[in-house]
Every structure is written in structure tokens, then in C-alpha cells.
PDB file of C-alpha atoms in Angstrom:
ATOM      1  CA  MET N   1      60.527 143.228 206.677  1.00  0.00           C
ATOM      2  CA  SER N   2      63.713 145.052 208.333  1.00  0.00           C
ATOM      3  CA  VAL N   3      66.738 143.027 209.459  1.00  0.00           C
ATOM      4  CA  ALA N   4      69.991 144.936 209.279  1.00  0.00           C
ATOM      5  CA  GLY N   5      71.198 145.350 212.947  1.00  0.00           C
ATOM      6  CA  GLY N   6      68.498 142.998 214.557  1.00  0.00           C
ATOM      7  CA  PRO N   7      69.366 140.112 216.723  1.00  0.00           C
ATOM      8  CA  GLY N   8      70.382 136.701 215.537  1.00  0.00           C
ATOM      9  CA  GLY N   9      70.736 135.518 211.915  1.00  0.00           C
ATOM     10  CA  TRP N  10      68.708 136.678 208.907  1.00  0.00           C
ATOM     11  CA  VAL N  11      68.656 136.422 205.141  1.00  0.00           C
ATOM     12  CA  ALA N  12      68.630 139.280 202.662  1.00  0.00           C
ATOM     13  CA  ILE N  13      67.886 138.327 199.067  1.00  0.00           C
ATOM     14  CA  VAL N  14      69.508 141.266 197.276  1.00  0.00           C
ATOM     15  CA  GLY N  15      69.516 142.177 193.552  1.00  0.00           C
ATOM     16  CA  ALA N  16      72.801 143.339 192.367  1.00  0.00           C
ATOM     17  CA  GLY N  17      71.646 144.938 189.301  1.00  0.00           C
ATOM     18  CA  PRO N  18      72.419 144.319 185.579  1.00  0.00           C
ATOM     19  CA  GLY N  19      76.305 144.243 185.762  1.00  0.00           C
ATOM     20  CA  ASP N  20      77.648 147.701 186.516  1.00  0.00           C
ATOM     21  CA  PRO N  21      78.761 147.694 190.373  1.00  0.00           C
ATOM     22  CA  GLU N  22      77.281 151.108 190.588  1.00  0.00           C
ATOM     23  CA  LEU N  23      73.864 150.211 189.894  1.00  0.00           C
ATOM     24  CA  ILE N  24      73.356 148.171 193.017  1.00  0.00           C
ATOM     25  CA  THR N  25      70.985 149.905 195.606  1.00  0.00           C
ATOM     26  CA  ARG N  26      72.149 151.823 198.712  1.00  0.00           C
ATOM     27  CA  ARG N  27      69.876 149.160 200.649  1.00  0.00           C
ATOM     28  CA  GLY N  28      71.970 146.282 198.976  1.00  0.00           C
ATOM     29  CA  TRP N  29      75.348 147.966 199.663  1.00  0.00           C
ATOM     30  CA  ARG N  30      74.387 148.384 203.467  1.00  0.00           C
ATOM     31  CA  LEU N  31      73.347 144.769 203.928  1.00  0.00           C
ATOM     32  CA  LEU N  32      76.387 143.328 202.322  1.00  0.00           C
ATOM     33  CA  ARG N  33      78.453 145.418 204.630  1.00  0.00           C
ATOM     34  CA  HIS N  34      76.609 143.638 207.593  1.00  0.00           C
ATOM     35  CA  ALA N  35      76.951 140.121 205.990  1.00  0.00           C
ATOM     36  CA  ASP N  36      78.860 137.321 207.416  1.00  0.00           C
ATOM     37  CA  LEU N  37      77.989 135.074 204.320  1.00  0.00           C
ATOM     38  CA  VAL N  38      77.417 135.963 200.707  1.00  0.00           C
ATOM     39  CA  LEU N  39      75.946 133.290 198.296  1.00  0.00           C
ATOM     40  CA  VAL N  40      76.544 134.966 194.944  1.00  0.00           C
ATOM     41  CA  ASP N  41      75.306 134.176 191.497  1.00  0.00           C
ATOM     42  CA  HIS N  42      78.182 134.009 188.774  1.00  0.00           C
ATOM     43  CA  LEU N  43      76.651 137.195 186.837  1.00  0.00           C
ATOM     44  CA  VAL N  44      77.465 139.580 189.745  1.00  0.00           C
ATOM     45  CA  SER N  45      80.252 142.029 189.114  1.00  0.00           C
ATOM     46  CA  PRO N  46      83.471 140.996 190.891  1.00  0.00           C
ATOM     47  CA  ALA N  47      83.873 144.713 191.754  1.00  0.00           C
ATOM     48  CA  VAL N  48      80.879 144.257 194.086  1.00  0.00           C
ATOM     49  CA  LEU N  49      82.680 141.462 195.921  1.00  0.00           C
ATOM     50  CA  ALA N  50      86.010 143.382 196.066  1.00  0.00           C
ATOM     51  CA  GLU N  51      84.364 145.871 198.354  1.00  0.00           C
ATOM     52  CA  LEU N  52      83.119 143.378 200.877  1.00  0.00           C
ATOM     53  CA  PRO N  53      84.675 143.735 204.609  1.00  0.00           C
ATOM     54  CA  PRO N  54      87.552 141.501 205.539  1.00  0.00           C
ATOM     55  CA  GLY N  55      86.310 137.969 206.671  1.00  0.00           C
ATOM     56  CA  VAL N  56      83.084 137.826 204.891  1.00  0.00           C
ATOM     57  CA  GLU N  57      82.804 134.216 203.332  1.00  0.00           C
ATOM     58  CA  VAL N  58      81.823 134.334 199.864  1.00  0.00           C
ATOM     59  CA  VAL N  59      80.422 131.040 198.136  1.00  0.00           C
ATOM     60  CA  ASP N  60      79.712 131.204 194.407  1.00  0.00           C
ATOM     61  CA  VAL N  61      76.373 129.152 193.696  1.00  0.00           C
ATOM     62  CA  GLY N  62      75.582 130.509 190.431  1.00  0.00           C
ATOM     63  CA  LYS N  63      73.835 128.668 187.749  1.00  0.00           C
ATOM     64  CA  ARG N  64      75.710 128.462 184.309  1.00  0.00           C
ATOM     65  CA  PRO N  65      74.332 127.105 181.036  1.00  0.00           C
ATOM     66  CA  HIS N  66      75.204 123.668 179.907  1.00  0.00           C
ATOM     67  CA  THR N  67      77.143 123.069 183.012  1.00  0.00           C
ATOM     68  CA  ARG N  68      77.083 121.416 186.407  1.00  0.00           C
ATOM     69  CA  SER N  69      75.335 123.849 188.812  1.00  0.00           C
ATOM     70  CA  VAL N  70      74.397 123.910 192.426  1.00  0.00           C
ATOM     71  CA  ALA N  71      70.747 122.905 192.891  1.00  0.00           C
ATOM     72  CA  GLN N  72      68.286 125.294 194.053  1.00  0.00           C
ATOM     73  CA  GLU N  73      67.387 123.082 196.962  1.00  0.00           C
ATOM     74  CA  VAL N  74      71.015 122.875 198.197  1.00  0.00           C
ATOM     75  CA  ILE N  75      71.117 126.786 197.936  1.00  0.00           C
ATOM     76  CA  ASN N  76      67.984 127.156 199.885  1.00  0.00           C
ATOM     77  CA  GLU N  77      69.110 124.688 202.757  1.00  0.00           C
ATOM     78  CA  ARG N  78      72.259 126.525 203.042  1.00  0.00           C
ATOM     79  CA  MET N  79      70.738 129.901 203.256  1.00  0.00           C
ATOM     80  CA  VAL N  80      68.237 128.773 205.812  1.00  0.00           C
ATOM     81  CA  ALA N  81      70.750 126.821 207.830  1.00  0.00           C
ATOM     82  CA  SER N  82      73.179 129.532 208.124  1.00  0.00           C
ATOM     83  CA  ALA N  83      70.707 132.084 209.189  1.00  0.00           C
ATOM     84  CA  ALA N  84      69.289 129.695 211.892  1.00  0.00           C
ATOM     85  CA  ALA N  85      72.706 129.208 213.120  1.00  0.00           C
ATOM     86  CA  GLY N  86      72.713 132.954 213.582  1.00  0.00           C
ATOM     87  CA  ARG N  87      74.793 134.086 210.644  1.00  0.00           C
ATOM     88  CA  ARG N  88      73.911 137.247 208.511  1.00  0.00           C
ATOM     89  CA  VAL N  89      73.278 135.820 204.949  1.00  0.00           C
ATOM     90  CA  VAL N  90      73.026 137.933 201.620  1.00  0.00           C
ATOM     91  CA  ARG N  91      71.918 135.934 198.841  1.00  0.00           C
ATOM     92  CA  LEU N  92      73.269 138.230 196.152  1.00  0.00           C
ATOM     93  CA  LYS N  93      71.531 137.849 192.497  1.00  0.00           C
ATOM     94  CA  GLY N  94      72.015 139.557 189.353  1.00  0.00           C
ATOM     95  CA  GLY N  95      69.468 141.854 188.110  1.00  0.00           C
ATOM     96  CA  ASP N  96      66.186 141.775 190.171  1.00  0.00           C
ATOM     97  CA  PRO N  97      65.640 138.650 192.573  1.00  0.00           C
ATOM     98  CA  PHE N  98      62.006 138.337 191.348  1.00  0.00           C
ATOM     99  CA  VAL N  99      62.611 138.522 187.457  1.00  0.00           C
ATOM    100  CA  PHE N 100      63.412 135.170 186.346  1.00  0.00           C
ATOM    101  CA  GLY N 101      65.699 134.905 189.579  1.00  0.00           C
ATOM    102  CA  ARG N 102      64.130 132.254 191.480  1.00  0.00           C
ATOM    103  CA  GLY N 103      64.047 134.832 194.475  1.00  0.00           C
ATOM    104  CA  GLY N 104      60.489 133.799 195.263  1.00  0.00           C
ATOM    105  CA  GLU N 105      61.349 130.213 196.032  1.00  0.00           C
ATOM    106  CA  GLU N 106      64.192 131.352 198.225  1.00  0.00           C
ATOM    107  CA  ALA N 107      61.753 134.015 200.165  1.00  0.00           C
ATOM    108  CA  ALA N 108      59.418 131.061 200.632  1.00  0.00           C
ATOM    109  CA  ALA N 109      62.090 128.752 201.793  1.00  0.00           C
ATOM    110  CA  CYS N 110      63.016 131.516 204.504  1.00  0.00           C
ATOM    111  CA  ALA N 111      59.443 131.969 205.415  1.00  0.00           C
ATOM    112  CA  ALA N 112      58.677 128.277 205.879  1.00  0.00           C
ATOM    113  CA  ALA N 113      61.645 128.000 208.086  1.00  0.00           C
ATOM    114  CA  GLY N 114      60.745 130.919 210.261  1.00  0.00           C
ATOM    115  CA  VAL N 115      63.991 132.831 209.704  1.00  0.00           C
ATOM    116  CA  ASP N 116      63.991 136.575 209.416  1.00  0.00           C
ATOM    117  CA  TRP N 117      64.372 137.875 205.790  1.00  0.00           C
ATOM    118  CA  GLU N 118      63.924 140.539 203.380  1.00  0.00           C
ATOM    119  CA  VAL N 119      63.970 141.015 199.617  1.00  0.00           C
ATOM    120  CA  VAL N 120      65.847 144.070 198.194  1.00  0.00           C
ATOM    121  CA  PRO N 121      64.837 144.778 194.720  1.00  0.00           C
ATOM    122  CA  GLY N 122      67.479 145.106 191.986  1.00  0.00           C
ATOM    123  CA  VAL N 123      67.647 147.116 188.882  1.00  0.00           C
ATOM    124  CA  SER N 124      66.477 144.585 186.299  1.00  0.00           C
ATOM    125  CA  SER N 125      68.562 143.913 183.120  1.00  0.00           C
ATOM    126  CA  ALA N 126      65.373 143.631 181.226  1.00  0.00           C
ATOM    127  CA  VAL N 127      64.987 147.373 181.200  1.00  0.00           C
ATOM    128  CA  ALA N 128      68.492 148.797 182.268  1.00  0.00           C
ATOM    129  CA  VAL N 129      70.633 146.861 179.836  1.00  0.00           C
ATOM    130  CA  PRO N 130      68.404 148.199 176.608  1.00  0.00           C
ATOM    131  CA  ALA N 131      68.448 151.905 178.238  1.00  0.00           C
ATOM    132  CA  ALA N 132      72.148 151.763 178.953  1.00  0.00           C
ATOM    133  CA  ALA N 133      72.545 150.807 175.187  1.00  0.00           C
ATOM    134  CA  GLY N 134      70.325 153.686 173.840  1.00  0.00           C
ATOM    135  CA  ILE N 135      67.140 151.428 173.339  1.00  0.00           C
ATOM    136  CA  PRO N 136      64.052 152.751 175.368  1.00  0.00           C
ATOM    137  CA  VAL N 137      61.565 149.779 175.789  1.00  0.00           C
ATOM    138  CA  THR N 138      58.704 152.211 175.234  1.00  0.00           C
ATOM    139  CA  HIS N 139      58.716 155.581 173.512  1.00  0.00           C
ATOM    140  CA  ARG N 140      55.662 157.803 172.656  1.00  0.00           C
ATOM    141  CA  GLY N 141      54.503 157.151 169.130  1.00  0.00           C
ATOM    142  CA  VAL N 142      56.334 153.951 168.823  1.00  0.00           C
ATOM    143  CA  SER N 143      55.532 151.640 171.488  1.00  0.00           C
ATOM    144  CA  GLN N 144      53.108 151.800 174.673  1.00  0.00           C
ATOM    145  CA  GLN N 145      53.775 148.298 176.095  1.00  0.00           C
ATOM    146  CA  PHE N 146      56.701 145.963 176.620  1.00  0.00           C
ATOM    147  CA  THR N 147      56.550 142.431 177.680  1.00  0.00           C
ATOM    148  CA  VAL N 148      59.604 140.426 179.258  1.00  0.00           C
ATOM    149  CA  VAL N 149      59.659 136.757 178.744  1.00  0.00           C
ATOM    150  CA  SER N 150      62.387 133.987 179.453  1.00  0.00           C
ATOM    151  CA  GLY N 151      63.762 132.291 176.290  1.00  0.00           C
ATOM    152  CA  HIS N 152      65.624 129.410 178.104  1.00  0.00           C
ATOM    153  CA  VAL N 153      62.844 127.149 176.661  1.00  0.00           C
ATOM    154  CA  ALA N 154      62.500 126.859 172.973  1.00  0.00           C
ATOM    155  CA  PRO N 155      59.081 127.784 171.324  1.00  0.00           C
ATOM    156  CA  GLY N 156      57.405 124.574 170.720  1.00  0.00           C
ATOM    157  CA  ASP N 157      58.874 122.713 173.533  1.00  0.00           C
ATOM    158  CA  PRO N 158      56.181 121.250 175.659  1.00  0.00           C
ATOM    159  CA  ALA N 159      57.832 122.939 178.737  1.00  0.00           C
ATOM    160  CA  SER N 160      57.312 126.374 177.240  1.00  0.00           C
ATOM    161  CA  THR N 161      54.555 128.604 178.857  1.00  0.00           C
ATOM    162  CA  VAL N 162      55.317 131.594 176.703  1.00  0.00           C
ATOM    163  CA  ASP N 163      52.614 132.575 174.319  1.00  0.00           C
ATOM    164  CA  TRP N 164      54.731 133.499 171.125  1.00  0.00           C
ATOM    165  CA  ALA N 165      51.832 133.776 168.997  1.00  0.00           C
ATOM    166  CA  GLY N 166      50.211 136.203 171.254  1.00  0.00           C
ATOM    167  CA  LEU N 167      53.137 138.428 171.429  1.00  0.00           C
ATOM    168  CA  ALA N 168      53.777 138.345 167.859  1.00  0.00           C
ATOM    169  CA  ARG N 169      50.258 139.868 167.451  1.00  0.00           C
ATOM    170  CA  GLY N 170      50.426 142.263 170.244  1.00  0.00           C
ATOM    171  CA  GLY N 171      52.594 144.734 168.464  1.00  0.00           C
ATOM    172  CA  GLY N 172      54.640 146.030 171.594  1.00  0.00           C
ATOM    173  CA  THR N 173      57.990 145.652 172.399  1.00  0.00           C
ATOM    174  CA  ILE N 174      59.331 142.453 173.485  1.00  0.00           C
ATOM    175  CA  VAL N 175      62.388 141.803 175.901  1.00  0.00           C
ATOM    176  CA  VAL N 176      63.740 138.244 176.031  1.00  0.00           C
ATOM    177  CA  LEU N 177      66.196 137.268 178.655  1.00  0.00           C
ATOM    178  CA  MET N 178      68.064 134.038 178.620  1.00  0.00           C
ATOM    179  CA  GLY N 179      67.411 133.703 174.953  1.00  0.00           C
ATOM    180  CA  VAL N 180      70.526 133.468 173.084  1.00  0.00           C
ATOM    181  CA  THR N 181      70.483 129.622 172.476  1.00  0.00           C
ATOM    182  CA  HIS N 182      67.328 129.702 171.120  1.00  0.00           C
ATOM    183  CA  LEU N 183      67.408 133.058 169.337  1.00  0.00           C
ATOM    184  CA  HIS N 184      67.116 131.635 165.782  1.00  0.00           C
ATOM    185  CA  LEU N 185      63.869 129.578 166.815  1.00  0.00           C
ATOM    186  CA  ILE N 186      62.520 132.556 168.708  1.00  0.00           C
ATOM    187  CA  ALA N 187      62.776 134.790 165.717  1.00  0.00           C
ATOM    188  CA  ALA N 188      61.312 132.338 163.368  1.00  0.00           C
ATOM    189  CA  GLU N 189      58.342 131.759 165.472  1.00  0.00           C
ATOM    190  CA  LEU N 190      57.664 135.368 165.963  1.00  0.00           C
ATOM    191  CA  VAL N 191      57.701 135.698 162.133  1.00  0.00           C
ATOM    192  CA  ARG N 192      55.620 132.594 161.717  1.00  0.00           C
ATOM    193  CA  ALA N 193      52.909 134.044 164.057  1.00  0.00           C
ATOM    194  CA  GLY N 194      52.810 137.430 162.130  1.00  0.00           C
ATOM    195  CA  ARG N 195      55.681 139.829 162.981  1.00  0.00           C
ATOM    196  CA  PRO N 196      57.021 141.264 159.854  1.00  0.00           C
ATOM    197  CA  PRO N 197      60.573 139.862 159.113  1.00  0.00           C
ATOM    198  CA  THR N 198      61.943 143.285 159.037  1.00  0.00           C
ATOM    199  CA  THR N 199      61.063 144.125 162.670  1.00  0.00           C
ATOM    200  CA  PRO N 200      64.326 145.267 164.301  1.00  0.00           C
ATOM    201  CA  VAL N 201      66.071 143.140 166.896  1.00  0.00           C
ATOM    202  CA  GLY N 202      68.801 144.456 169.213  1.00  0.00           C
ATOM    203  CA  VAL N 203      70.953 141.990 171.139  1.00  0.00           C
ATOM    204  CA  ILE N 204      73.104 143.442 173.964  1.00  0.00           C
ATOM    205  CA  MET N 205      75.837 141.360 175.353  1.00  0.00           C
ATOM    206  CA  SER N 206      77.429 142.061 178.791  1.00  0.00           C
ATOM    207  CA  GLY N 207      75.240 145.144 179.145  1.00  0.00           C
ATOM    208  CA  THR N 208      76.204 148.049 181.533  1.00  0.00           C
ATOM    209  CA  THR N 209      79.711 146.897 181.567  1.00  0.00           C
ATOM    210  CA  PRO N 210      83.001 147.755 179.853  1.00  0.00           C
ATOM    211  CA  ASP N 211      82.522 144.608 177.754  1.00  0.00           C
ATOM    212  CA  GLU N 212      79.130 145.632 176.426  1.00  0.00           C
ATOM    213  CA  THR N 213      78.643 144.826 172.701  1.00  0.00           C
ATOM    214  CA  VAL N 214      75.587 145.510 170.686  1.00  0.00           C
ATOM    215  CA  LEU N 215      74.319 143.658 167.431  1.00  0.00           C
ATOM    216  CA  THR N 216      71.455 145.191 165.506  1.00  0.00           C
ATOM    217  CA  SER N 217      69.577 143.175 162.959  1.00  0.00           C
ATOM    218  CA  THR N 218      66.072 141.980 161.930  1.00  0.00           C
ATOM    219  CA  LEU N 219      63.939 138.996 162.788  1.00  0.00           C
ATOM    220  CA  ALA N 220      64.585 137.481 159.590  1.00  0.00           C
ATOM    221  CA  ALA N 221      68.511 137.919 159.840  1.00  0.00           C
ATOM    222  CA  VAL N 222      69.221 137.824 163.663  1.00  0.00           C
ATOM    223  CA  GLY N 223      70.048 133.961 163.880  1.00  0.00           C
ATOM    224  CA  ALA N 224      72.707 134.358 161.135  1.00  0.00           C
ATOM    225  CA  ASP N 225      73.968 137.560 162.317  1.00  0.00           C
ATOM    226  CA  ALA N 226      74.272 136.273 166.012  1.00  0.00           C
ATOM    227  CA  ALA N 227      76.010 133.200 164.921  1.00  0.00           C
ATOM    228  CA  ALA N 228      78.344 135.210 162.895  1.00  0.00           C
ATOM    229  CA  GLY N 229      78.798 137.491 165.587  1.00  0.00           C
ATOM    230  CA  ASP N 230      79.641 134.844 167.998  1.00  0.00           C
ATOM    231  CA  VAL N 231      76.841 136.046 170.430  1.00  0.00           C
ATOM    232  CA  ARG N 232      76.938 134.670 173.884  1.00  0.00           C
ATOM    233  CA  PRO N 233      75.199 135.004 177.187  1.00  0.00           C
ATOM    234  CA  PRO N 234      74.614 137.023 178.991  1.00  0.00           C
ATOM    235  CA  ALA N 235      72.577 139.140 176.607  1.00  0.00           C
ATOM    236  CA  VAL N 236      69.238 140.820 176.449  1.00  0.00           C
ATOM    237  CA  VAL N 237      67.341 140.604 173.176  1.00  0.00           C
ATOM    238  CA  VAL N 238      64.904 143.449 172.205  1.00  0.00           C
ATOM    239  CA  VAL N 239      62.357 142.884 169.360  1.00  0.00           C
ATOM    240  CA  GLY N 240      60.422 145.895 168.077  1.00  0.00           C
ATOM    241  CA  GLU N 241      60.549 149.363 166.426  1.00  0.00           C
ATOM    242  CA  VAL N 242      62.231 150.898 169.416  1.00  0.00           C
ATOM    243  CA  VAL N 243      65.467 149.411 168.375  1.00  0.00           C
ATOM    244  CA  ARG N 244      65.742 152.039 165.676  1.00  0.00           C
ATOM    245  CA  LEU N 245      65.746 154.774 168.234  1.00  0.00           C
ATOM    246  CA  ARG N 246      69.299 153.579 169.218  1.00  0.00           C
ATOM    247  CA  ASP N 247      70.831 155.047 165.866  1.00  0.00           C
ATOM    248  CA  ALA N 248      68.790 158.267 166.238  1.00  0.00           C
ATOM    249  CA  LEU N 249      69.850 158.852 169.661  1.00  0.00           C
ATOM    250  CA  TYR N 250      73.488 158.226 169.109  1.00  0.00           C
ATOM    251  CA  ALA N 251      73.489 160.437 166.047  1.00  0.00           C
ATOM    252  CA  ALA N 252      71.931 163.367 168.070  1.00  0.00           C
ATOM    253  CA  GLN N 253      74.680 162.777 170.523  1.00  0.00           C
ATOM    254  CA  ALA N 254      77.396 162.850 167.968  1.00  0.00           C
ATOM    255  CA  ALA N 255      75.902 165.967 166.436  1.00  0.00           C
ATOM    256  CA  THR N 256      75.993 167.750 169.732  1.00  0.00           C
ATOM    257  CA  ARG N 257      79.305 166.645 170.699  1.00  0.00           C
ATOM    258  CA  HIS N 258      77.895 165.142 173.653  1.00  0.00           C
ATOM    259  CA  ALA N 259      80.088 162.532 175.550  1.00  0.00           C
ATOM    260  CA  ALA N 260      79.935 160.579 178.521  1.00  0.00           C
ATOM    261  CA  LEU N 261      79.359 162.470 181.891  1.00  0.00           C
ATOM    262  CA  PRO N 262      82.799 162.939 183.791  1.00  0.00           C
ATOM    263  CA  VAL N 263      81.611 161.634 187.009  1.00  0.00           C
TER     264      VAL N 263
END
């Protein structure tokens, strides 16, 4: 549904991408320039907000681990009520709104209230962060599949719906979002279910930003290595043989004296 320039209020649920402000879509930027109110997640780069037109109201509604957060119901109510009052609302979310972003719930709230709404896809950190760090989630002859899962609930917890045993047997690349807290338990569960303990693991912190840090380890050692390296969210975890390609790609880059592009 197209909303920019239409009469009355509307809601645009916009994916801001994985961190680098240049990775938001052109559609996302255009809607931000038309916004009266931006409800923003805490992982969105401040550089995106710095380019908003004067007078735009910005409200931080981001959810943070282990801290008091704005309830999803409150976010939905403010978003819908503001649009119903004639305001142009951008709900700005990290990554892609429909990849562990609760964007579907927000779209459903808009649809139920009868306000005009649109979802603008974003570049998901699940693939963009590994790619920017030199880890392709698929690679010919190495992995023909990848699975993206949430790690915010520990394996074995009754609330977990992730089939960790099935993932261990599957053999493809596993990408874990929101998995830092339970990384040691996730690694142990994958080994218990059959993945070799020597399976490479990459942990990319603050991916696509100037603060990006990459830890490479194995399933057997990543829990201890992450603790020693003070790994903290936001981080994307990649499990699989594709992690080895990072060193090969950067070695080839160094051999050809290739540096970052100048633009």
C-alpha cells in the first residue's frame, strides 16, 4: 500500500538496515522525510535520525535486554492513535521489520484500526552483517542452505520453539540473532545433537558500523572465547564451514593490495 503524499495520517513500518546508515532503502528515506513522528528502536544508527527534517518528533521505544522497555501494546496504541489523529508516523526498526522485529504485530494493529499503513523491507542483519564481515552464508561447494533463528530463549527452555537438534543434523549454515546471552548453551546443544565440536563459529559485534568486531572460534570453544572477549549485543552468530572463508577472502584481498573502495 502506498502512503507517501496521501491525505490524512498513515503509518510506515520501515526497516533501517543492519547498522550502517547508508544501508537504509531509498523508500525508507523518502518516508522519513515526510514523517511527523518517528518511533525508533535503539539499534537504529543516530546518523539516520540526524538527517531528519526540523520539527520531526522522535520517540525512543526500543527494547533493550535486561532493562525496562516500552510494552509492544503501548507502541501499537501510540502508532495507531497518532495516525488516526492525522499524523504521518514512521515506525523505524533495525534490520528488517518482519525478521524477529514484531513488525507483523504492528501491521496487524494498523489493519485492525483501519489506518493507512505500509511495510518497507530492510536489509536484514542476518545476511548483511556476515557478508560485510567477509562471511557468505552460502557458498558453492560449502553450504547450499542457511537457517536464521532467534537465540533469545535458551535451548531446553519450554518457551523455545527452535529445533536445535534438527539444525545440528541439517548440515547447513546457522545464523543466530539475539543469541549472545545463551551462546554457550546453544553451542553445547548443537554439539550434543551431532555437530562436530570443531565446527567454525563467527561472532560479529556491531556489524557494518565503525565499531564492528569479529570473533572466530569453534563450537567447543566459543562460549569461553566469547566470555574472554567480552562479547556483547548486538551480535550476529554464524555457525558453519562458511566461517572459514573469511580468512581466505581477506588473505586474497591483502595479496592483491585491494583496499576499501574510496566512495
